[in-house]
Coordinates of N, CA and C in Angstrom, one line a residue:
M76 N -31.3 112.3 -41.4 CA -31.6 112.4 -40.0 C -31.2 110.7 -39.5
R77 N -31.0 109.8 -40.6 CA -30.8 108.2 -40.3 C -29.1 108.3 -40.1
K78 N -28.5 109.2 -40.5 CA -26.8 109.1 -40.3 C -26.5 110.8 -40.1
M79 N -26.6 111.1 -38.6 CA -26.4 112.5 -38.3 C -24.8 112.5 -38.5
P80 N -24.4 113.8 -38.8 CA -22.7 113.9 -38.9 C -22.3 114.6 -37.6
F81 N -22.7 114.3 -36.8 CA -22.3 115.0 -35.6 C -21.7 113.8 -34.6
P82 N -20.5 114.4 -33.4 CA -20.2 113.1 -32.8 C -21.5 113.0 -31.6
G83 N -21.1 112.0 -31.0 CA -22.1 111.2 -30.0 C -22.1 112.7 -28.9
A84 N -23.3 112.4 -28.0 CA -23.3 113.3 -27.0 C -23.2 114.9 -27.3
S85 N -23.8 115.5 -28.6 CA -23.3 116.5 -29.0 C -24.4 117.8 -28.5
F86 N -25.5 117.5 -28.2 CA -26.8 118.0 -28.0 C -27.6 118.1 -27.0
D87 N -27.9 119.3 -26.4 CA -29.0 119.1 -25.1 C -30.3 118.9 -25.5
V88 N -30.6 119.6 -26.6 CA -32.0 119.2 -27.4 C -31.8 118.8 -28.5
V89 N -33.0 117.7 -28.7 CA -33.2 117.5 -30.5 C -34.3 117.9 -30.6
V90 N -35.2 118.3 -31.6 CA -36.6 118.4 -31.8 C -37.0 118.3 -33.5
S91 N -37.7 117.4 -33.5 CA -38.4 117.3 -34.8 C -39.5 117.6 -34.9
N92 N -39.9 118.2 -35.9 CA -41.6 118.8 -36.2 C -41.7 118.4 -37.6
V93 N -42.9 117.3 -37.5 CA -43.4 116.9 -38.7 C -42.2 116.3 -39.9
A94 N -41.6 115.6 -39.6 CA -40.6 115.4 -40.4 C -40.1 113.8 -40.4
I95 N -40.1 113.2 -39.6 CA -39.5 111.6 -39.5 C -40.4 111.1 -40.2
H96 N -41.8 111.0 -40.1 CA -42.6 110.1 -41.0 C -42.2 110.4 -42.4
N97 N -41.4 111.3 -43.0 CA -41.0 111.3 -44.4 C -40.1 110.2 -44.8
V98 N -39.4 109.4 -43.7 CA -38.5 108.5 -43.9 C -39.5 107.0 -43.7
Y99 N -39.8 106.5 -45.4 CA -40.8 105.7 -45.6 C -40.4 104.4 -45.0
D100 N -39.6 103.9 -44.5 CA -39.2 102.4 -44.3 C -39.0 102.5 -42.5
R101 N -39.5 101.5 -41.9 CA -39.3 101.5 -40.6 C -38.2 101.1 -40.0
E102 N -37.1 100.6 -41.0 CA -35.7 100.6 -40.4 C -35.0 101.9 -40.4
G103 N -35.7 102.6 -41.4 CA -35.0 104.2 -41.4 C -35.4 105.0 -40.5
R104 N -36.8 104.9 -39.7 CA -37.1 105.5 -38.8 C -36.5 104.8 -37.6
E105 N -36.2 103.6 -37.4 CA -35.7 103.2 -36.5 C -33.7 103.7 -36.1
A106 N -33.5 103.9 -37.4 CA -32.2 104.5 -37.7 C -32.2 105.9 -37.0
T107 N -32.9 106.5 -37.5 CA -33.3 108.0 -37.1 C -33.6 108.0 -35.5
M108 N -34.3 107.0 -34.8 CA -34.2 107.1 -33.5 C -33.1 106.8 -32.7
S109 N -32.3 105.9 -33.5 CA -30.9 105.8 -32.9 C -30.0 106.9 -32.8
E110 N -30.0 107.5 -33.9 CA -28.9 109.0 -34.1 C -29.5 109.6 -33.1
I111 N -30.7 110.2 -32.8 CA -31.4 110.8 -31.9 C -30.9 110.4 -30.5
A112 N -30.8 109.5 -30.3 CA -30.5 108.8 -28.7 C -29.0 109.1 -28.9
R113 N -28.0 108.9 -29.9 CA -26.7 108.8 -29.9 C -26.3 110.1 -29.6
V114 N -27.0 111.0 -30.2 CA -26.4 112.7 -30.2 C -26.9 113.4 -29.3
L115 N -27.7 112.8 -28.2 CA -28.2 113.4 -27.1 C -27.1 113.7 -25.8
K116 N -26.8 114.7 -25.4 CA -26.1 114.8 -24.1 C -26.7 114.0 -22.9
P117 N -25.8 113.4 -22.1 CA -26.6 112.9 -20.8 C -27.6 113.6 -20.3
G118 N -28.6 113.4 -20.0 CA -29.7 114.4 -19.3 C -30.6 115.1 -20.6
G119 N -30.1 115.4 -21.7 CA -30.6 116.1 -22.9 C -31.9 115.5 -23.3
R120 N -32.7 116.5 -24.0 CA -34.2 115.9 -24.1 C -34.6 116.1 -25.6
V121 N -35.5 115.2 -25.8 CA -36.0 115.1 -27.2 C -37.4 115.5 -27.3
V122 N -37.8 116.4 -28.4 CA -39.1 116.3 -28.6 C -39.6 116.1 -30.0
I123 N -40.5 115.1 -30.2 CA -40.6 114.9 -31.4 C -42.2 115.1 -31.8
H124 N -42.7 115.8 -32.8 CA -44.1 115.9 -33.4 C -44.3 115.8 -34.5
D125 N -45.4 114.7 -34.6 CA -45.4 114.1 -35.9 C -47.0 113.8 -36.3
I126 N -47.1 113.6 -37.7 CA -48.3 113.0 -37.9 C -48.7 111.6 -38.3
R127 N -47.7 110.6 -38.2 CA -47.5 109.2 -37.9 C -46.5 108.8 -37.1
Y128 N -46.8 107.4 -36.6 CA -45.7 106.7 -36.0 C -45.1 106.8 -34.6
V129 N -45.9 107.7 -34.1 CA -45.4 108.5 -32.9 C -45.2 107.7 -31.8
G130 N -46.5 106.5 -31.9 CA -46.2 105.5 -30.8 C -45.0 104.6 -30.8
A131 N -44.6 104.6 -32.1 CA -43.4 103.8 -32.7 C -42.1 104.3 -32.2
Y132 N -41.9 105.4 -32.2 CA -41.1 106.5 -32.1 C -40.5 106.3 -30.3
A133 N -41.9 106.5 -29.8 CA -41.6 106.1 -28.3 C -41.1 104.9 -27.7
A134 N -41.8 103.9 -28.4 CA -41.4 102.5 -28.0 C -39.6 102.3 -28.5
A135 N -39.3 103.1 -29.4 CA -37.8 103.0 -30.0 C -37.0 103.7 -29.1
L136 N -37.5 105.0 -28.6 CA -36.3 105.7 -27.7 C -36.5 105.1 -26.5
E137 N -37.7 104.3 -25.8 CA -37.5 103.6 -24.6 C -36.6 102.5 -25.0
K138 N -36.5 101.6 -26.0 CA -35.6 100.7 -26.5 C -34.2 101.1 -26.3
R139 N -33.8 102.4 -26.5 CA -32.7 102.9 -26.7 C -32.1 103.4 -25.1
G140 N -33.0 103.1 -24.3 CA -32.5 103.4 -23.0 C -32.9 105.1 -22.5
L141 N -33.9 105.7 -23.4 CA -34.0 107.2 -22.9 C -35.2 106.8 -22.0
T142 N -35.6 107.8 -21.3 CA -36.1 107.7 -19.9 C -37.2 108.7 -20.0
D143 N -38.1 108.7 -19.0 CA -39.2 109.8 -19.0 C -39.9 110.1 -20.3
V144 N -40.2 109.0 -21.1 CA -40.7 108.9 -22.1 C -42.2 109.0 -22.0
I145 N -42.9 110.2 -22.5 CA -44.3 110.7 -22.5 C -44.8 111.1 -23.7
R146 N -46.0 110.5 -23.9 CA -46.9 111.1 -25.3 C -47.6 112.0 -24.8
V147 N -47.7 113.1 -25.5 CA -48.3 114.3 -25.3 C -49.3 114.8 -26.7
G148 N -50.1 115.4 -26.1 CA -50.9 116.0 -27.3 C -52.4 115.9 -27.4
S149 N -53.1 116.6 -28.4 CA -54.7 116.8 -28.1 C -55.4 115.5 -28.7
K150 N -56.1 114.9 -27.6 CA -56.9 113.6 -27.9 C -57.9 114.1 -28.8
V151 N -58.7 115.2 -28.7 CA -59.6 115.6 -29.6 C -59.1 115.8 -30.9
A152 N -57.8 116.6 -31.2 CA -57.4 116.8 -32.4 C -57.0 115.3 -33.0
R153 N -56.6 114.8 -32.4 CA -55.8 113.4 -32.7 C -57.1 112.6 -33.5
I154 N -58.0 112.5 -32.6 CA -59.4 111.7 -33.4 C -60.2 112.3 -34.5
V155 N -60.2 113.7 -34.4 CA -61.0 114.4 -35.4 C -60.0 114.2 -36.8
L156 N -58.5 114.2 -36.5 CA -57.8 113.8 -37.6 C -57.9 112.5 -38.4
V157 N -58.0 111.6 -37.2 CA -58.2 110.2 -37.7 C -59.4 109.9 -38.8
L158 N -60.5 110.5 -38.1 CA -61.8 110.3 -38.7 C -61.6 110.8 -40.1
I159 N -61.5 112.3 -40.2 CA -61.4 112.9 -41.3 C -60.4 112.5 -42.8
T160 N -59.0 111.9 -41.8 CA -58.5 111.4 -43.1 C -58.1 110.0 -43.4
F161 N -59.4 109.3 -42.6 CA -59.5 107.8 -42.9 C -58.5 107.0 -42.0
G162 N -57.7 107.7 -41.2 CA -57.1 107.0 -40.2 C -55.2 107.4 -40.8
S163 N -55.2 108.2 -41.8 CA -53.9 108.5 -42.5 C -53.1 109.4 -41.5
L164 N -53.7 110.5 -40.7 CA -53.1 111.3 -39.9 C -53.6 111.1 -38.6
R165 N -52.4 110.7 -37.8 CA -52.3 110.4 -36.3 C -51.3 111.4 -35.4
P166 N -51.7 112.6 -35.6 CA -50.8 113.7 -34.9 C -50.4 113.4 -33.2
D167 N -49.5 113.3 -33.1 CA -48.9 113.2 -31.4 C -47.5 113.9 -31.4
I168 N -47.3 114.2 -29.9 CA -45.9 114.3 -29.4 C -45.0 113.4 -28.7
V169 N -44.1 113.1 -28.6 CA -43.5 112.3 -27.8 C -42.3 113.0 -27.2
T170 N -42.1 112.9 -25.8 CA -41.1 113.9 -25.4 C -40.1 112.6 -24.3
A171 N -38.6 113.0 -24.0 CA -38.2 111.6 -23.8 C -36.8 112.5 -23.2
R172 N -36.0 111.8 -22.4 CA -34.8 112.2 -21.7 C -33.6 111.2 -21.8
A173 N -32.6 111.8 -22.1 CA -31.5 110.9 -22.2 C -31.1 110.4 -20.8
P174 N -30.6 109.3 -20.2 CA -30.4 109.1 -18.8 C -28.9 110.2 -18.6
A175 N -29.1 110.3 -17.2 CA -27.9 111.6 -16.6 C -26.5 110.5 -16.7
A176 N -25.6 111.1 -16.7 CA -24.4 110.3 -16.7 C -24.0 110.0 -15.4

């Protein structure tokens, strides 16, 4: 996911479900956000559901020019999981749109 074998502007939608947190270094996760932004078609959407780093994903997507960056998710589920996992799991969802052409 840090270097996708697809040309730029290939996809209308990119979805990731509990995967990107497995890229352990921050630089690798940043590269993943760059690749997501690169392969999205103008006006394309991204949805990322993950258990860590979702705020960083949102910031990285905004930094790469994506718009309508929104974090959604259950605040109750997030609080419960943070408490019972001592902060290890912080589930959330971020959505964003590539700028239209």
